[in-house]
């Protein structure tokens, strides 16, 4: 099934916010109204997916994606991965994840260390970060869009998928990365 409207919607959001929005843990889409604008990884991924799914529903004129599935993505990074996995029955783990095995617009969760804040908020599989694969409309080239805090250029960024997978090599080898396919949620309807 093609999701051209959903993919285009995510790309438009990426073009609007990449490099213009900072990172702040615990802040969801409401942070885009702040001065300066900020959002965390799960807020960003949820914003991309929810807008894409709603746009696809509107273009089709009927619910391609059930409202309950879209609503379930209003969650932390580990829960987004869990909700999609449970609802679709599909997940790739660790070295199963390659450039060619990933679903077209995969959502990817990673275990990135053991941050102190996770002590109070235990995470399934230890997932502390989530990213979204998006496609450039003119050539379908895959990129990873994420909101990430760090010393260098924190916030919403865009990285070619191949380059991002090289950076994620430690998590791939350690089996601390999981990929799900949010667009498989459409097959339920």
mmCIF file of C-alpha atoms in Angstrom:
data_model
loop_
_atom_site.group_PDB
_atom_site.id
_atom_site.type_symbol
_atom_site.label_atom_id
_atom_site.label_comp_id
_atom_site.label_asym_id
_atom_site.label_seq_id
_atom_site.Cartn_x
_atom_site.Cartn_y
_atom_site.Cartn_z
ATOM 1 C CA UNK A 1 0.000 0.000 0.000
ATOM 2 C CA UNK A 2 1.264 3.463 -0.899
ATOM 3 C CA UNK A 3 1.210 6.254 1.668
ATOM 4 C CA UNK A 4 2.257 9.180 -0.504
ATOM 5 C CA UNK A 5 0.260 11.748 1.468
ATOM 6 C CA UNK A 6 1.634 10.506 4.797
ATOM 7 C CA UNK A 7 5.211 10.491 3.522
ATOM 8 C CA UNK A 8 4.874 13.963 2.009
ATOM 9 C CA UNK A 9 3.364 15.290 5.248
ATOM 10 C CA UNK A 10 6.304 13.991 7.298
ATOM 11 C CA UNK A 11 8.793 15.462 4.816
ATOM 12 C CA UNK A 12 7.091 18.878 4.964
ATOM 13 C CA UNK A 13 7.293 18.856 8.781
ATOM 14 C CA UNK A 14 10.963 17.850 8.615
ATOM 15 C CA UNK A 15 11.668 20.704 6.205
ATOM 16 C CA UNK A 16 9.830 23.182 8.441
ATOM 17 C CA UNK A 17 11.475 22.252 11.757
ATOM 18 C CA UNK A 18 14.914 20.713 11.093
ATOM 19 C CA UNK A 19 17.640 22.938 12.509
ATOM 20 C CA UNK A 20 15.049 25.358 13.913
ATOM 21 C CA UNK A 21 13.832 23.453 16.987
ATOM 22 C CA UNK A 22 15.911 22.549 20.029
ATOM 23 C CA UNK A 23 15.713 19.522 22.266
ATOM 24 C CA UNK A 24 14.233 19.427 25.755
ATOM 25 C CA UNK A 25 13.502 16.140 27.510
ATOM 26 C CA UNK A 26 9.855 15.641 28.477
ATOM 27 C CA UNK A 27 8.522 18.340 26.138
ATOM 28 C CA UNK A 28 6.062 17.253 23.466
ATOM 29 C CA UNK A 29 4.485 19.209 20.579
ATOM 30 C CA UNK A 30 3.417 22.068 22.868
ATOM 31 C CA UNK A 31 7.118 22.973 22.966
ATOM 32 C CA UNK A 32 6.951 24.101 19.333
ATOM 33 C CA UNK A 33 5.084 27.195 20.583
ATOM 34 C CA UNK A 34 7.848 28.062 23.075
ATOM 35 C CA UNK A 35 10.455 30.730 22.441
ATOM 36 C CA UNK A 36 12.790 29.213 21.409
ATOM 37 C CA UNK A 37 10.873 26.132 20.227
ATOM 38 C CA UNK A 38 11.842 22.733 21.737
ATOM 39 C CA UNK A 39 10.634 19.113 21.616
ATOM 40 C CA UNK A 40 11.911 15.726 22.805
ATOM 41 C CA UNK A 41 12.435 12.586 20.696
ATOM 42 C CA UNK A 42 9.096 10.934 21.398
ATOM 43 C CA UNK A 43 7.216 14.204 20.969
ATOM 44 C CA UNK A 44 8.850 14.704 17.581
ATOM 45 C CA UNK A 45 8.237 11.137 16.383
ATOM 46 C CA UNK A 46 4.643 11.276 17.564
ATOM 47 C CA UNK A 47 4.123 14.628 15.806
ATOM 48 C CA UNK A 48 5.456 13.209 12.525
ATOM 49 C CA UNK A 49 3.384 10.028 12.705
ATOM 50 C CA UNK A 50 0.135 11.558 13.968
ATOM 51 C CA UNK A 51 0.164 14.295 11.327
ATOM 52 C CA UNK A 52 1.054 11.796 8.594
ATOM 53 C CA UNK A 53 -1.698 9.375 9.589
ATOM 54 C CA UNK A 54 -4.304 12.113 9.902
ATOM 55 C CA UNK A 55 -3.328 13.511 6.483
ATOM 56 C CA UNK A 56 -3.609 10.038 4.927
ATOM 57 C CA UNK A 57 -7.055 9.590 6.519
ATOM 58 C CA UNK A 58 -8.214 12.949 5.153
ATOM 59 C CA UNK A 59 -6.868 12.230 1.662
ATOM 60 C CA UNK A 60 -8.603 8.847 1.585
ATOM 61 C CA UNK A 61 -11.866 10.266 2.922
ATOM 62 C CA UNK A 62 -12.107 7.445 5.460
ATOM 63 C CA UNK A 63 -10.057 6.097 8.385
ATOM 64 C CA UNK A 64 -7.016 4.371 6.906
ATOM 65 C CA UNK A 65 -5.499 4.627 10.385
ATOM 66 C CA UNK A 66 -7.849 4.089 13.325
ATOM 67 C CA UNK A 67 -8.085 7.039 15.724
ATOM 68 C CA UNK A 68 -7.234 4.666 18.591
ATOM 69 C CA UNK A 69 -3.961 3.701 16.856
ATOM 70 C CA UNK A 70 -3.014 7.333 16.317
ATOM 71 C CA UNK A 71 -3.882 8.175 19.921
ATOM 72 C CA UNK A 72 -1.782 5.258 21.228
ATOM 73 C CA UNK A 73 1.321 6.987 19.857
ATOM 74 C CA UNK A 74 0.952 9.775 22.446
ATOM 75 C CA UNK A 75 3.608 8.130 24.583
ATOM 76 C CA UNK A 76 7.262 7.899 25.570
ATOM 77 C CA UNK A 77 9.851 6.393 23.196
ATOM 78 C CA UNK A 78 9.636 2.814 24.468
ATOM 79 C CA UNK A 79 5.850 2.860 24.496
ATOM 80 C CA UNK A 80 5.640 4.106 20.887
ATOM 81 C CA UNK A 81 7.710 1.110 19.787
ATOM 82 C CA UNK A 82 5.668 -1.253 21.984
ATOM 83 C CA UNK A 83 2.288 0.038 20.781
ATOM 84 C CA UNK A 84 3.232 -0.320 17.111
ATOM 85 C CA UNK A 85 4.813 -3.749 17.668
ATOM 86 C CA UNK A 86 1.828 -5.135 19.604
ATOM 87 C CA UNK A 87 -0.715 -3.721 17.169
ATOM 88 C CA UNK A 88 1.101 -4.952 14.027
ATOM 89 C CA UNK A 89 2.952 -8.060 15.237
ATOM 90 C CA UNK A 90 6.119 -6.846 13.496
ATOM 91 C CA UNK A 91 9.533 -5.914 14.917
ATOM 92 C CA UNK A 92 13.160 -6.123 13.779
ATOM 93 C CA UNK A 93 15.883 -6.320 16.422
ATOM 94 C CA UNK A 94 19.613 -5.642 16.487
ATOM 95 C CA UNK A 95 21.486 -6.898 13.444
ATOM 96 C CA UNK A 96 18.215 -7.792 11.680
ATOM 97 C CA UNK A 97 18.080 -4.056 11.002
ATOM 98 C CA UNK A 98 19.836 -3.121 7.765
ATOM 99 C CA UNK A 99 19.416 -0.486 5.087
ATOM 100 C CA UNK A 100 17.476 -3.018 2.985
ATOM 101 C CA UNK A 101 15.466 -4.763 5.719
ATOM 102 C CA UNK A 102 13.948 -1.650 7.279
ATOM 103 C CA UNK A 103 10.339 -0.861 6.441
ATOM 104 C CA UNK A 104 9.971 2.139 4.169
ATOM 105 C CA UNK A 105 9.071 4.546 7.008
ATOM 106 C CA UNK A 106 10.275 2.631 10.055
ATOM 107 C CA UNK A 107 10.099 3.925 13.595
ATOM 108 C CA UNK A 108 13.252 2.929 15.478
ATOM 109 C CA UNK A 109 13.820 2.727 19.236
ATOM 110 C CA UNK A 110 17.278 2.622 20.797
ATOM 111 C CA UNK A 111 18.745 1.904 24.182
ATOM 112 C CA UNK A 112 21.226 4.730 24.689
ATOM 113 C CA UNK A 113 23.081 4.129 27.924
ATOM 114 C CA UNK A 114 21.446 4.248 31.337
ATOM 115 C CA UNK A 115 20.452 7.853 32.007
ATOM 116 C CA UNK A 116 19.747 8.693 35.635
ATOM 117 C CA UNK A 117 16.225 9.908 34.817
ATOM 118 C CA UNK A 118 15.361 6.371 33.630
ATOM 119 C CA UNK A 119 15.729 5.112 37.223
ATOM 120 C CA UNK A 120 12.382 6.717 38.058
ATOM 121 C CA UNK A 121 10.839 5.839 34.703
ATOM 122 C CA UNK A 122 11.821 2.257 33.812
ATOM 123 C CA UNK A 123 11.640 1.620 30.084
ATOM 124 C CA UNK A 124 10.690 -1.572 28.245
ATOM 125 C CA UNK A 125 13.875 -2.992 26.730
ATOM 126 C CA UNK A 126 15.677 0.060 28.126
ATOM 127 C CA UNK A 127 14.607 2.157 25.106
ATOM 128 C CA UNK A 128 15.439 5.786 25.801
ATOM 129 C CA UNK A 129 15.391 7.265 22.273
ATOM 130 C CA UNK A 130 13.146 7.006 19.214
ATOM 131 C CA UNK A 131 13.646 8.187 15.623
ATOM 132 C CA UNK A 132 11.602 8.181 12.426
ATOM 133 C CA UNK A 133 12.614 7.225 8.887
ATOM 134 C CA UNK A 134 11.222 9.742 6.393
ATOM 135 C CA UNK A 135 11.406 9.838 2.590
ATOM 136 C CA UNK A 136 12.315 12.745 0.323
ATOM 137 C CA UNK A 137 9.401 12.914 -2.150
ATOM 138 C CA UNK A 138 11.325 13.658 -5.357
ATOM 139 C CA UNK A 139 13.588 10.573 -5.204
ATOM 140 C CA UNK A 140 12.301 8.518 -2.246
ATOM 141 C CA UNK A 141 15.714 8.789 -0.540
ATOM 142 C CA UNK A 142 15.529 7.650 3.121
ATOM 143 C CA UNK A 143 16.573 9.864 6.011
ATOM 144 C CA UNK A 144 16.343 9.624 9.784
ATOM 145 C CA UNK A 145 14.607 12.515 11.509
ATOM 146 C CA UNK A 146 15.072 12.851 15.254
ATOM 147 C CA UNK A 147 15.130 15.279 18.131
ATOM 148 C CA UNK A 148 18.202 14.671 20.226
ATOM 149 C CA UNK A 149 19.966 16.587 22.972
ATOM 150 C CA UNK A 150 23.696 16.821 23.010
ATOM 151 C CA UNK A 151 26.697 19.083 22.980
ATOM 152 C CA UNK A 152 26.656 19.481 19.185
ATOM 153 C CA UNK A 153 23.608 20.941 17.451
ATOM 154 C CA UNK A 154 20.904 19.668 19.809
ATOM 155 C CA UNK A 155 17.398 19.443 18.477
ATOM 156 C CA UNK A 156 15.576 18.313 15.366
ATOM 157 C CA UNK A 157 18.000 16.969 12.775
ATOM 158 C CA UNK A 158 17.987 15.016 9.526
ATOM 159 C CA UNK A 159 20.594 12.387 8.583
ATOM 160 C CA UNK A 160 20.769 10.129 5.518
ATOM 161 C CA UNK A 161 19.693 6.628 6.613
ATOM 162 C CA UNK A 162 22.947 4.953 5.538
ATOM 163 C CA UNK A 163 25.013 7.427 7.556
ATOM 164 C CA UNK A 164 22.704 7.101 10.567
ATOM 165 C CA UNK A 165 23.006 3.287 10.516
ATOM 166 C CA UNK A 166 26.805 3.624 10.641
ATOM 167 C CA UNK A 167 26.432 5.856 13.715
ATOM 168 C CA UNK A 168 24.043 3.294 15.265
ATOM 169 C CA UNK A 169 26.484 0.394 14.749
ATOM 170 C CA UNK A 170 27.180 -0.037 18.516
ATOM 171 C CA UNK A 171 23.458 -0.487 19.232
ATOM 172 C CA UNK A 172 23.041 -2.795 16.230
ATOM 173 C CA UNK A 173 25.867 -5.097 17.371
ATOM 174 C CA UNK A 174 24.658 -5.058 20.989
ATOM 175 C CA UNK A 175 21.044 -5.830 20.018
ATOM 176 C CA UNK A 176 19.908 -2.571 21.638
ATOM 177 C CA UNK A 177 17.842 -1.254 18.743
ATOM 178 C CA UNK A 178 14.326 -2.165 17.515
ATOM 179 C CA UNK A 179 12.439 -1.169 14.372
ATOM 180 C CA UNK A 180 8.699 -1.283 13.796
ATOM 181 C CA UNK A 181 6.479 -0.322 10.863
ATOM 182 C CA UNK A 182 3.842 2.259 11.816
ATOM 183 C CA UNK A 183 2.169 2.094 8.412
ATOM 184 C CA UNK A 184 1.273 -1.570 8.996
ATOM 185 C CA UNK A 185 -1.358 -0.144 11.342
ATOM 186 C CA UNK A 186 -3.374 0.644 8.197
ATOM 187 C CA UNK A 187 -3.784 -3.040 7.368
ATOM 188 C CA UNK A 188 -5.953 -3.457 10.476
ATOM 189 C CA UNK A 189 -8.652 -1.302 8.859
#
